[in-house]
Short mmCIF file of C-alpha atoms in Angstrom, two decimals:
data_model
loop_
_atom_site.label_atom_id
_atom_site.label_comp_id
_atom_site.label_asym_id
_atom_site.label_seq_id
_atom_site.Cartn_x
_atom_site.Cartn_y
_atom_site.Cartn_z
CA MET J 21 -42.14 1.97 -72.98
CA SER J 22 -45.09 3.55 -72.16
CA ILE J 23 -47.36 5.19 -75.59
CA VAL J 24 -49.87 7.90 -74.50
CA GLY J 25 -51.98 10.26 -76.61
CA LEU J 26 -52.43 14.00 -75.21
CA GLU J 27 -56.60 12.99 -75.29
CA LYS J 28 -56.56 12.03 -71.88
CA PRO J 29 -53.66 13.39 -68.94
CA HIS J 30 -50.68 10.62 -67.66
CA SER J 31 -47.55 11.28 -65.66
CA LEU J 32 -45.87 10.96 -69.49
CA THR J 33 -47.69 14.55 -70.27
CA GLN J 34 -47.33 16.74 -67.20
CA SER J 35 -44.20 18.27 -68.37
CA PHE J 36 -42.70 19.72 -71.56
CA TRP J 37 -38.67 20.41 -72.03
CA TYR J 38 -36.87 21.76 -74.82
CA SER J 39 -34.84 19.32 -77.28
CA GLU J 40 -31.41 20.57 -76.21
CA GLN J 41 -32.80 18.85 -73.20
CA ILE J 42 -34.25 15.91 -74.17
CA ARG J 43 -30.82 15.25 -76.25
CA GLU J 44 -28.09 15.66 -73.41
CA GLY J 45 -31.19 13.63 -70.94
CA GLU J 46 -31.43 11.03 -73.18
CA ARG J 47 -27.96 10.72 -73.20
CA GLN J 48 -27.56 10.19 -69.35
CA ALA J 49 -30.96 8.76 -68.73
CA ALA J 50 -28.97 5.59 -70.91
CA ALA J 51 -26.47 5.51 -69.57
CA SER J 52 -27.71 5.49 -66.25
CA ALA J 53 -29.98 3.08 -67.06
CA GLY J 54 -27.18 0.79 -68.87
CA ILE J 55 -28.48 0.60 -72.16
CA ASN J 56 -26.80 2.53 -75.02
CA LEU J 57 -27.63 5.05 -77.47
CA PHE J 58 -28.56 2.66 -79.99
CA GLU J 59 -30.93 0.65 -78.45
CA LEU J 60 -32.97 3.73 -77.62
CA MET J 61 -32.64 4.03 -81.57
CA SER J 62 -34.59 0.59 -81.17
CA ARG J 63 -37.02 1.28 -78.90
CA ALA J 64 -37.96 4.40 -81.36
CA GLY J 65 -38.06 2.17 -84.41
CA LEU J 66 -40.54 -0.07 -82.42
CA ALA J 67 -42.65 2.25 -80.99
CA LEU J 68 -43.02 3.35 -84.23
CA PHE J 69 -43.92 0.64 -86.01
CA GLU J 70 -46.32 -0.52 -83.08
CA LEU J 71 -48.29 2.72 -83.12
CA ALA J 72 -48.37 2.32 -87.11
CA ARG J 73 -49.46 -1.06 -87.60
CA LYS J 74 -52.25 -0.10 -84.05
CA GLU J 75 -53.45 2.70 -86.44
CA TRP J 76 -53.65 1.44 -89.93
CA PRO J 77 -53.72 -2.23 -90.15
CA ASP J 78 -54.45 -2.31 -93.40
CA ALA J 79 -51.95 -0.93 -94.58
CA ARG J 80 -49.57 -2.33 -97.06
CA HIS J 81 -47.11 -0.07 -99.06
CA TRP J 82 -45.42 2.55 -96.14
CA TRP J 83 -42.78 4.95 -98.03
CA VAL J 84 -40.46 6.45 -95.33
CA PHE J 85 -38.72 8.61 -95.92
CA CYS J 86 -34.90 9.30 -94.20
CA GLY J 87 -32.82 12.03 -93.14
CA GLY J 88 -29.16 12.37 -92.74
CA GLY J 89 -29.22 12.55 -88.80
CA ASN J 90 -31.01 9.72 -85.59
CA ASN J 91 -34.24 10.65 -87.11
CA GLY J 92 -33.84 8.92 -90.36
CA GLY J 93 -32.21 6.15 -87.87
CA ASP J 94 -34.88 5.39 -86.40
CA GLY J 95 -37.22 5.38 -89.65
CA TYR J 96 -34.35 2.66 -90.91
CA VAL J 97 -35.43 0.67 -88.22
CA VAL J 98 -38.83 1.26 -88.95
CA ALA J 99 -38.44 0.28 -92.43
CA ARG J 100 -36.72 -2.78 -91.24
CA LEU J 101 -39.81 -3.79 -88.98
CA ALA J 102 -42.02 -3.02 -91.39
CA ARG J 103 -39.92 -5.36 -94.13
CA ALA J 104 -39.93 -8.42 -92.45
CA ALA J 105 -43.81 -7.90 -91.62
CA GLY J 106 -43.87 -8.61 -94.77
CA ILE J 107 -44.63 -4.79 -95.57
CA ARG J 108 -43.93 -3.25 -99.29
CA VAL J 109 -41.36 -0.67 -98.09
CA GLN J 110 -39.99 2.17 -100.39
CA LEU J 111 -37.22 4.10 -98.69
CA VAL J 112 -36.03 7.04 -100.09
CA GLN J 113 -32.11 8.88 -98.16
CA LEU J 114 -32.21 12.66 -97.94
CA GLY J 115 -28.93 12.78 -99.52
CA ASP J 116 -25.99 9.94 -99.22
CA ALA J 117 -26.76 7.33 -97.09
CA ASP J 118 -23.00 6.55 -96.95
CA ALA J 119 -22.94 9.50 -95.44
CA LEU J 120 -24.76 8.21 -92.56
CA THR J 121 -22.90 8.31 -88.96
CA GLY J 122 -23.00 6.66 -86.13
CA ASP J 123 -26.40 4.75 -84.63
CA ALA J 124 -27.84 6.02 -88.02
CA ALA J 125 -24.95 4.41 -90.15
CA LEU J 126 -25.27 1.58 -87.73
CA ALA J 127 -29.30 1.43 -88.99
CA ARG J 128 -28.87 1.50 -92.03
CA ASP J 129 -26.28 -1.60 -91.85
CA HIS J 130 -29.26 -3.49 -90.66
CA TYR J 131 -31.82 -2.55 -92.83
CA ARG J 132 -29.42 -3.21 -95.97
CA ALA J 133 -28.58 -6.57 -93.87
CA ASP J 134 -31.49 -7.42 -94.11
CA GLY J 135 -32.25 -7.26 -97.74
CA GLY J 136 -33.64 -3.65 -97.77
CA ALA J 137 -33.51 -1.30 -100.21
CA ILE J 138 -32.57 2.80 -100.59
CA GLU J 139 -33.86 4.34 -103.31
CA SER J 140 -34.30 8.13 -104.78
CA LEU J 141 -37.66 10.29 -105.09
CA GLU J 142 -38.06 9.58 -108.64
CA ALA J 143 -37.84 6.09 -108.06
CA LEU J 144 -40.99 6.00 -105.77
CA GLN J 145 -43.92 3.53 -106.98
CA ASP J 146 -47.55 3.39 -107.04
CA SER J 147 -49.71 4.40 -104.23
CA PRO J 148 -48.59 4.17 -100.61
CA ASP J 149 -51.23 3.51 -97.95
CA LEU J 150 -48.94 4.99 -94.99
CA ILE J 151 -45.67 7.71 -95.37
CA VAL J 152 -43.35 7.40 -92.27
CA ASP J 153 -41.74 10.53 -92.18
CA ALA J 154 -37.87 10.67 -90.82
CA LEU J 155 -36.20 13.47 -92.49
CA LEU J 156 -35.88 16.05 -90.09
CA GLY J 157 -35.35 15.76 -86.60
CA THR J 158 -35.21 18.32 -83.22
CA GLY J 159 -31.58 20.01 -84.18
CA LEU J 160 -33.10 21.52 -87.26
CA LYS J 161 -33.03 25.22 -86.45
CA GLY J 162 -32.62 26.85 -89.42
CA GLU J 163 -34.94 27.45 -92.66
CA VAL J 164 -35.46 23.79 -95.24
CA ARG J 165 -32.72 23.42 -97.77
CA GLU J 166 -34.28 22.88 -101.65
CA ALA J 167 -32.91 19.03 -101.35
CA ALA J 168 -35.16 19.03 -98.37
CA ARG J 169 -38.37 21.39 -99.59
CA GLN J 170 -38.75 18.43 -102.39
CA HIS J 171 -39.13 15.61 -100.16
CA ILE J 172 -40.94 17.75 -97.89
CA ARG J 173 -44.05 19.10 -101.35
CA ARG J 174 -43.87 15.04 -102.08
CA ILE J 175 -44.97 14.01 -99.18
CA ASN J 176 -47.35 16.48 -98.71
CA ASP J 177 -48.93 15.94 -102.17
CA THR J 178 -49.58 12.27 -101.63
CA ALA J 179 -53.08 12.22 -100.39
CA VAL J 180 -52.27 9.15 -97.55
CA PRO J 181 -52.32 9.27 -94.00
CA VAL J 182 -48.61 10.81 -92.41
CA LEU J 183 -46.79 9.46 -89.47
CA ALA J 184 -44.13 11.79 -88.60
CA VAL J 185 -40.68 10.66 -86.22
CA ASP J 186 -40.66 12.40 -82.76
CA LEU J 187 -41.91 16.07 -85.26
CA PRO J 188 -43.02 17.30 -88.41
CA SER J 189 -39.98 18.06 -90.90
CA GLY J 190 -39.65 21.25 -90.93
CA LEU J 191 -42.20 22.42 -87.77
CA CYS J 192 -38.98 24.01 -85.01
CA ALA J 193 -39.32 21.79 -81.67
CA ASP J 194 -39.18 24.47 -78.94
CA THR J 195 -41.31 27.55 -80.71
CA GLY J 196 -44.04 25.63 -83.09
CA ARG J 197 -42.36 28.33 -85.85
CA LEU J 198 -42.33 26.73 -89.00
CA LEU J 199 -38.84 26.85 -91.20
CA GLY J 200 -39.51 27.75 -94.73
CA THR J 201 -42.16 24.86 -94.70
CA ALA J 202 -43.10 21.40 -93.06
CA VAL J 203 -44.74 17.97 -93.41
CA ARG J 204 -47.81 18.03 -92.42
CA ALA J 205 -48.63 14.86 -90.34
CA SER J 206 -51.91 12.73 -89.37
CA LEU J 207 -50.39 11.76 -86.32
CA THR J 208 -47.21 12.67 -84.23
CA LEU J 209 -45.04 10.51 -82.12
CA SER J 210 -42.48 12.56 -79.73
CA PHE J 211 -39.83 10.74 -77.70
CA VAL J 212 -39.00 10.93 -74.45
CA GLY J 213 -40.84 13.86 -73.71
CA LEU J 214 -42.91 16.55 -75.21
CA LYS J 215 -41.47 19.53 -77.38
CA PRO J 216 -43.86 22.95 -76.53
CA GLY J 217 -43.33 23.57 -80.50
CA LEU J 218 -45.51 20.54 -80.59
CA LEU J 219 -48.43 22.09 -79.33
CA THR J 220 -48.48 26.02 -79.32
CA GLY J 221 -47.89 28.06 -82.69
CA ARG J 222 -48.22 26.20 -86.32
CA GLY J 223 -47.45 23.23 -84.80
CA PRO J 224 -51.27 22.09 -83.87
CA ASP J 225 -51.04 22.98 -87.75
CA VAL J 226 -48.92 20.46 -88.76
CA CYS J 227 -48.87 17.18 -86.14
CA GLY J 228 -52.08 16.43 -86.81
CA ARG J 229 -52.61 14.01 -83.37
CA VAL J 230 -49.45 13.74 -80.91
CA TRP J 231 -48.23 10.97 -79.07
CA LEU J 232 -45.75 10.51 -76.51
CA ALA J 233 -43.74 7.45 -76.02
CA ASP J 234 -40.55 7.61 -72.88
CA LEU J 235 -38.78 5.07 -74.77
CA GLY J 236 -38.69 4.13 -70.84
CA ILE J 237 -35.95 6.92 -69.87
CA GLN J 238 -38.25 9.72 -68.91
CA PRO J 239 -38.20 9.15 -65.53
CA ARG J 240 -34.41 9.41 -65.62
CA LEU J 241 -34.41 13.20 -67.00
CA ARG J 242 -32.61 15.23 -64.76
CA ALA J 243 -33.29 18.53 -66.46
CA ALA J 244 -36.08 20.62 -65.05
CA PRO J 245 -39.23 20.59 -67.07
CA ALA J 246 -38.63 23.54 -68.88
CA GLY J 247 -42.66 23.69 -68.71
CA ARG J 248 -46.01 21.76 -67.59
CA LEU J 249 -48.70 20.98 -69.21
CA LEU J 250 -52.27 21.64 -68.43
CA HIS J 251 -54.69 19.03 -67.78
CA TRP J 252 -58.28 19.35 -66.78
CA GLN J 253 -58.36 16.64 -65.26
CA GLN J 254 -55.61 17.69 -62.69
CA GLU J 255 -57.05 21.21 -62.18
CA ARG J 256 -60.23 21.11 -61.72
CA ARG J 257 -59.05 19.98 -58.34
CA ASP J 258 -58.49 24.08 -57.08
CA LEU J 259 -62.30 24.60 -57.82
CA PRO J 260 -63.28 27.10 -55.95
CA GLY J 261 -65.50 25.41 -52.78
CA ARG J 262 -68.89 26.67 -51.44
CA ARG J 263 -70.21 25.22 -47.85
CA ARG J 264 -73.56 24.08 -47.39
CA GLY J 265 -74.99 27.13 -46.22
CA ALA J 266 -72.91 29.58 -47.67
CA HIS J 267 -74.90 32.39 -49.16
CA LYS J 268 -73.62 35.44 -51.97
CA GLY J 269 -71.84 37.13 -50.32
CA GLU J 270 -69.30 34.77 -49.48
CA ALA J 271 -69.00 33.85 -53.63
CA GLY J 272 -67.05 36.97 -54.70
CA ARG J 273 -67.75 40.06 -56.25
CA LEU J 274 -66.81 40.98 -59.22
CA LEU J 275 -66.57 44.30 -61.22
CA ILE J 276 -66.25 44.34 -65.02
CA ALA J 277 -65.18 47.82 -66.39
CA GLY J 278 -65.14 48.60 -70.60
CA GLY J 279 -67.89 48.56 -72.78
CA ASN J 280 -67.73 52.11 -74.33
CA GLU J 281 -70.35 52.88 -77.04
CA GLY J 282 -71.10 50.20 -79.75
CA MET J 283 -69.15 47.41 -78.29
CA SER J 284 -71.78 46.67 -74.79
CA GLY J 285 -71.56 43.30 -75.72
CA ALA J 286 -68.08 42.38 -74.70
CA VAL J 287 -68.51 43.60 -70.89
CA ARG J 288 -71.85 41.07 -71.57
CA LEU J 289 -70.22 37.99 -71.90
CA ALA J 290 -67.41 38.58 -69.79
CA GLY J 291 -69.90 39.17 -67.25
CA GLU J 292 -72.31 35.70 -67.88
CA ALA J 293 -69.00 33.96 -68.10
CA ALA J 294 -68.37 35.06 -64.68
CA LEU J 295 -71.92 34.81 -63.40
CA ARG J 296 -71.42 30.70 -64.87
CA LEU J 297 -68.95 30.24 -63.25
CA GLY J 298 -70.40 30.78 -59.82
CA THR J 299 -69.45 33.93 -59.18
CA GLY J 300 -71.99 35.45 -56.54
CA LEU J 301 -71.81 38.99 -57.68
CA VAL J 302 -71.07 40.66 -61.04
CA ARG J 303 -71.62 44.78 -61.94
CA LEU J 304 -70.82 45.60 -65.37
CA LEU J 305 -69.42 49.37 -65.67
CA SER J 306 -69.58 51.09 -69.42
CA HIS J 307 -70.85 54.11 -71.07
CA PRO J 308 -73.48 55.60 -69.98
CA SER J 309 -75.22 55.36 -73.55
CA HIS J 310 -76.07 51.93 -72.74
CA ALA J 311 -75.53 51.05 -68.87
CA SER J 312 -79.03 50.52 -68.16
CA TRP J 313 -80.43 48.49 -70.50
CA LEU J 314 -77.33 45.89 -70.67
CA ASN J 315 -78.48 43.79 -67.93
CA LEU J 316 -81.85 43.52 -70.19
CA SER J 317 -81.48 39.36 -71.37
CA ARG J 318 -80.13 38.65 -67.91
CA PRO J 319 -81.09 40.69 -65.01
CA GLU J 320 -78.63 38.77 -62.82
CA LEU J 321 -76.04 41.42 -63.70
CA MET J 322 -76.25 44.72 -61.89
CA THR J 323 -74.65 47.57 -64.05
CA ALA J 324 -73.00 51.20 -63.46
CA SER J 325 -72.12 54.15 -65.49
CA PHE J 326 -68.73 55.89 -65.83
CA PRO J 327 -67.93 58.14 -65.16
CA GLU J 328 -70.36 58.31 -61.47
CA PHE J 329 -69.61 55.42 -60.96
CA ASP J 330 -67.67 55.26 -57.03
CA GLY J 331 -67.65 52.28 -55.70
CA TRP J 332 -65.05 50.98 -56.27
CA GLN J 333 -64.60 49.31 -53.10
CA TRP J 334 -66.53 47.14 -53.88
CA PRO J 335 -65.04 44.73 -55.55
CA GLN J 336 -63.12 42.11 -54.86
CA ALA J 337 -61.38 41.23 -58.28
CA LEU J 338 -61.60 43.46 -61.30
CA VAL J 339 -61.36 42.92 -65.55
CA LEU J 340 -60.59 45.97 -66.95
CA GLY J 341 -60.86 45.99 -71.14
CA PRO J 342 -63.46 43.75 -73.00
CA GLY J 343 -65.26 47.15 -75.22
CA LEU J 344 -63.17 49.52 -73.46
CA GLY J 345 -61.68 51.46 -76.73
CA ARG J 346 -59.34 54.17 -76.90
CA ASP J 347 -61.13 57.78 -76.75
CA PRO J 348 -60.69 59.50 -73.80
CA TRP J 349 -63.28 57.96 -72.24
CA ALA J 350 -62.01 54.93 -72.11
CA GLN J 351 -58.03 56.57 -70.54
CA ALA J 352 -60.21 58.26 -67.75
CA LEU J 353 -61.80 54.64 -67.10
CA PHE J 354 -58.74 52.82 -67.58
CA GLU J 355 -56.56 55.30 -65.27
CA ALA J 356 -59.50 55.15 -62.59
CA ALA J 357 -59.52 51.70 -62.45
CA LEU J 358 -55.78 50.71 -62.31
CA SER J 359 -56.15 52.84 -58.77
CA PHE J 360 -58.16 49.97 -57.58
CA PRO J 361 -55.95 47.39 -54.94
CA GLY J 362 -57.13 44.38 -55.59
CA PRO J 363 -56.50 41.38 -58.40
CA MET J 364 -57.85 42.50 -61.74
CA VAL J 365 -57.55 41.28 -65.34
CA ILE J 366 -56.43 43.67 -67.94
CA ASP J 367 -57.05 42.57 -71.51
CA ALA J 368 -58.46 44.64 -74.74
CA ASP J 369 -57.74 47.52 -75.00
CA GLY J 370 -57.32 47.91 -72.08
CA LEU J 371 -53.36 46.26 -72.69
CA TYR J 372 -53.51 49.04 -75.43
CA TRP J 373 -53.62 51.78 -72.26
CA LEU J 374 -51.08 49.90 -69.89
CA CYS J 375 -48.54 49.77 -72.63
CA ARG J 376 -48.84 53.36 -73.41
CA ARG J 377 -48.05 53.99 -69.12
CA GLN J 378 -45.85 50.92 -68.83
CA ALA J 379 -42.68 53.35 -67.92
CA VAL J 380 -45.36 54.58 -64.54
CA LEU J 381 -47.30 51.11 -63.66
CA PRO J 382 -47.22 50.68 -60.31
CA ALA J 383 -44.91 49.69 -57.63
CA GLU J 384 -47.88 46.28 -56.68
CA ARG J 385 -49.65 44.48 -59.76
CA PRO J 386 -51.76 41.36 -59.14
CA TRP J 387 -53.22 40.89 -62.63
CA VAL J 388 -53.40 39.04 -65.33
CA LEU J 389 -52.82 40.15 -68.82
CA THR J 390 -54.60 38.14 -71.60
CA PRO J 391 -52.53 39.44 -74.21
CA HIS J 392 -53.46 37.97 -78.02
CA PRO J 393 -50.34 38.15 -80.21
CA GLY J 394 -50.95 41.47 -82.00
CA GLU J 395 -51.61 43.06 -78.72
CA ALA J 396 -48.83 40.62 -77.56
CA ALA J 397 -46.01 42.61 -80.06
CA MET J 398 -47.84 45.94 -78.85
CA LEU J 399 -46.72 45.16 -75.19
CA LEU J 400 -42.91 43.84 -76.42
CA GLY J 401 -42.84 46.77 -79.39
CA CYS J 402 -42.07 43.58 -82.21
CA SER J 403 -43.64 42.69 -84.98
CA VAL J 404 -46.75 40.06 -84.32
CA ALA J 405 -43.77 37.50 -86.83
CA GLU J 406 -41.75 37.92 -84.09
CA VAL J 407 -44.06 37.34 -81.33
CA GLU J 408 -45.43 33.74 -83.15
CA ALA J 409 -41.51 33.57 -83.58
CA ASP J 410 -40.98 32.04 -80.31
CA ARG J 411 -44.11 32.31 -78.08
CA PRO J 412 -42.43 30.17 -75.06
CA ALA J 413 -39.75 33.45 -75.29
CA ALA J 414 -43.04 36.04 -75.72
CA VAL J 415 -44.52 35.00 -72.90
CA ARG J 416 -41.85 35.24 -70.97
CA ALA J 417 -40.45 38.45 -72.09
CA ILE J 418 -44.03 40.38 -70.97
CA GLN J 419 -44.21 38.73 -67.35
CA ARG J 420 -40.95 39.83 -66.78
CA GLN J 421 -41.70 43.54 -68.61
CA TYR J 422 -44.82 44.13 -66.97
CA GLY J 423 -45.19 41.72 -63.96
CA GLY J 424 -48.10 39.88 -62.71
CA VAL J 425 -49.20 36.85 -64.98
CA ALA J 426 -49.24 36.46 -68.33
CA VAL J 427 -51.62 34.65 -70.54
CA LEU J 428 -50.57 34.40 -74.42
CA LYS J 429 -53.82 33.81 -76.29
CA GLY J 430 -53.59 31.39 -79.34
CA ALA J 431 -53.34 27.94 -80.90
CA GLY J 432 -51.31 26.65 -77.26
CA SER J 433 -52.52 29.36 -75.36
CA LEU J 434 -49.13 29.56 -72.92
CA ILE J 435 -49.01 31.19 -69.14
CA ALA J 436 -46.25 32.60 -67.41
CA ASP J 437 -46.00 33.53 -64.24
CA GLU J 438 -42.32 34.19 -62.15
CA GLN J 439 -42.29 30.39 -61.79
CA GLN J 440 -42.65 28.87 -64.94
CA VAL J 441 -44.39 28.55 -68.11
CA SER J 442 -47.57 26.46 -68.55
CA LEU J 443 -49.08 25.11 -71.54
CA CYS J 444 -52.95 24.67 -72.83
CA HIS J 445 -53.60 21.95 -75.57
CA TYR J 446 -56.69 21.99 -75.59
CA GLY J 447 -59.02 24.65 -77.95
CA ASN J 448 -59.84 23.89 -81.26
CA PRO J 449 -59.71 26.82 -84.65
CA GLY J 450 -63.45 27.28 -84.24
CA MET J 451 -62.55 29.47 -81.41
CA ALA J 452 -61.21 32.49 -83.75
CA SER J 453 -64.46 34.40 -83.63
CA GLY J 454 -65.29 37.50 -81.29
CA GLY J 455 -66.06 37.92 -77.74
CA MET J 456 -63.86 34.68 -77.03
CA GLY J 457 -61.07 36.18 -75.40
CA ASP J 458 -64.16 38.41 -73.61
CA LEU J 459 -65.69 34.61 -72.05
CA LEU J 460 -62.23 33.89 -70.57
CA SER J 461 -61.53 37.80 -69.27
CA GLY J 462 -64.64 36.96 -67.01
CA ILE J 463 -63.81 33.28 -66.45
CA ILE J 464 -60.26 34.35 -64.70
CA GLY J 465 -62.18 37.76 -63.13
CA ALA J 466 -64.63 34.82 -61.56
CA PHE J 467 -61.96 32.35 -59.68
CA MET J 468 -60.17 35.64 -58.42
CA ALA J 469 -63.31 37.35 -56.93
CA GLN J 470 -63.86 33.79 -55.54
CA GLY J 471 -60.70 33.81 -54.19
CA LEU J 472 -57.66 32.28 -56.42
CA ALA J 473 -54.36 33.77 -56.67
CA PRO J 474 -54.64 35.28 -60.29
CA ALA J 475 -51.61 32.80 -61.37
CA ARG J 476 -53.80 30.07 -60.12
CA ALA J 477 -56.89 31.43 -61.12
CA ALA J 478 -55.17 31.78 -64.97
CA THR J 479 -54.23 28.17 -64.39
CA LEU J 480 -57.75 27.13 -63.93
CA ALA J 481 -59.30 29.53 -66.33
CA VAL J 482 -57.25 28.95 -69.12
CA PRO J 483 -58.22 25.07 -70.15
CA LEU J 484 -61.54 25.44 -68.58
CA HIS J 485 -62.60 27.79 -71.33
CA ALA J 486 -60.28 25.85 -74.05
CA LEU J 487 -62.10 22.65 -72.85
CA ALA J 488 -65.48 24.58 -72.84
CA GLY J 489 -64.95 25.70 -76.69
CA ASP J 490 -64.04 21.66 -77.47
CA LYS J 491 -66.80 20.19 -75.81
CA ALA J 492 -69.08 23.06 -77.86
CA ALA J 493 -67.55 22.50 -81.42
CA GLY J 494 -68.30 19.07 -80.75
CA ALA J 495 -71.91 19.01 -80.18
CA GLY J 496 -72.48 21.14 -82.88
CA GLY J 497 -69.20 21.56 -85.41
CA MET J 498 -66.25 24.61 -85.17
CA LEU J 499 -67.92 26.59 -87.96
CA GLY J 500 -70.27 29.54 -86.66
CA LEU J 501 -69.29 28.45 -83.22
CA LEU J 502 -69.99 31.70 -81.23
CA ALA J 503 -68.38 33.11 -77.67
CA SER J 504 -71.95 32.07 -75.87
CA ASP J 505 -72.29 28.42 -76.69
CA LEU J 506 -69.06 27.89 -74.33
CA LEU J 507 -71.89 29.12 -71.11
CA SER J 508 -73.80 25.73 -70.86
CA PRO J 509 -70.38 23.20 -70.94
CA LEU J 510 -68.43 25.81 -68.96
CA ARG J 511 -71.63 25.09 -66.75
CA THR J 512 -71.43 21.06 -66.97
CA LEU J 513 -67.89 20.86 -66.06
CA ILE J 514 -67.78 22.68 -63.16
CA ASN J 515 -70.21 21.02 -61.83
CA GLN J 516 -69.09 17.45 -63.00
CA LYS J 517 -66.78 15.16 -63.60
CA ASP J 518 -65.38 15.15 -67.31
CA GLU J 519 -65.37 11.92 -69.49
CA HIS J 520 -62.55 13.76 -71.63
CA ASP J 521 -59.75 12.90 -69.04
CA ASN J 522 -59.12 9.55 -67.96
CA GLN J 523 -59.33 9.25 -64.35
CA ASP J 524 -57.02 6.67 -63.81
CA VAL J 525 -53.44 7.10 -63.28
CA ASP J 526 -50.87 4.39 -65.39
CA PRO J 527 -49.23 2.50 -62.34
CA VAL J 528 -46.44 1.46 -64.69
CA ALA J 529 -45.93 4.60 -66.58
CA GLY J 530 -42.24 5.83 -67.69
CA ARG J 531 -41.44 1.51 -66.93
#
């Protein structure tokens, strides 16, 4: 049985599945392996116990909160193991413990047979060193009921580490939506396969560090994964190469169009990001009021102004939208740029104009759309809350409606093309600042100018951008992080192997 954390790539963490896929897959995989589901529950409880002892070796008093399903059964197993190790355990059952059925009831009976007591919420004493949350499992779809809310409040009001079983209670496993309220975990141990809700939406707010235990059956899952996780150490293998005798004309020509009056910084950031990613020539196309001085602090950038510009045949790729605005000048630039036949990134107010003319979109759409949740809601004609309630569904809907490749930015950014959905687990809240999206647009455009297809450019650029944000935050802290702070780590990451990721393959993964 392998237990791995997402800090490092691993064969176990290459994909994610929806909760129903895991539930059905567990039954099929266990049957094919010749083991019963109670054995799986016992393995889950043992994995939880061993991880808790490793992470909190001095914790001598545990509270274990158990629910009515198999998650609760896992809690009974870990509680029994803890008592056997001499740890003081207080176990609280949500609802009637005698109403448990199946494997959960068997786990309860084993716990009781070993002398374990089941207590009420009101009977909890002292302050524990650790809480194990086994209240609500992946089957939860509706809002958390009041009885469970009381238990969740008690967990969250107790200032000690929390280990969540499979996922924090109250989090939707498939979407990352909070179902009214949720446990705030320090560490979550997921089982068999990762679920998208752990890593996108509100999942990162409540999961803490995420680890995965395969329980020895993940390789036997029959269902195709719902999507894949992006690990930089694997993705970086597709970085554009450069021959020894290369010249700048071979390294790509990128045009970045936007930069209305008062918004020149957006194209400037996107342009320098493209240069730092190895693009041979980058030109900024912006408003005449500032086009002539936009490159004063970065003379390697070329500039041009619209509407005088007539060099649409020059670029090999286009970024359209940073700082574009919503006035007649912006509309004219958008319409002119949309006639460009090559690959392009459409971002920011470019998405506004795209939404306005969606009834007459071109037949060929070799583009990458990069909305944040507000822009995604605009594209789909719904509310931001609806987008955030199911981010995987939203990114797929954008891709189906507009074609090309869709990148839904935010915590746990998602990428959808015609074949699959990919998820990026890097990034940090310090990146919630102006200019970060412009930087990402420039990175994607840089890779497309250097010959990568739109889908490949996006799945390479998104984890690179997010990991550069993590590197920059590690160097100086998250608060006050600027988009330009990512430029140095971006260059470092594409030029050398990254120690953040483990390059060794586990030869016994999944056994």
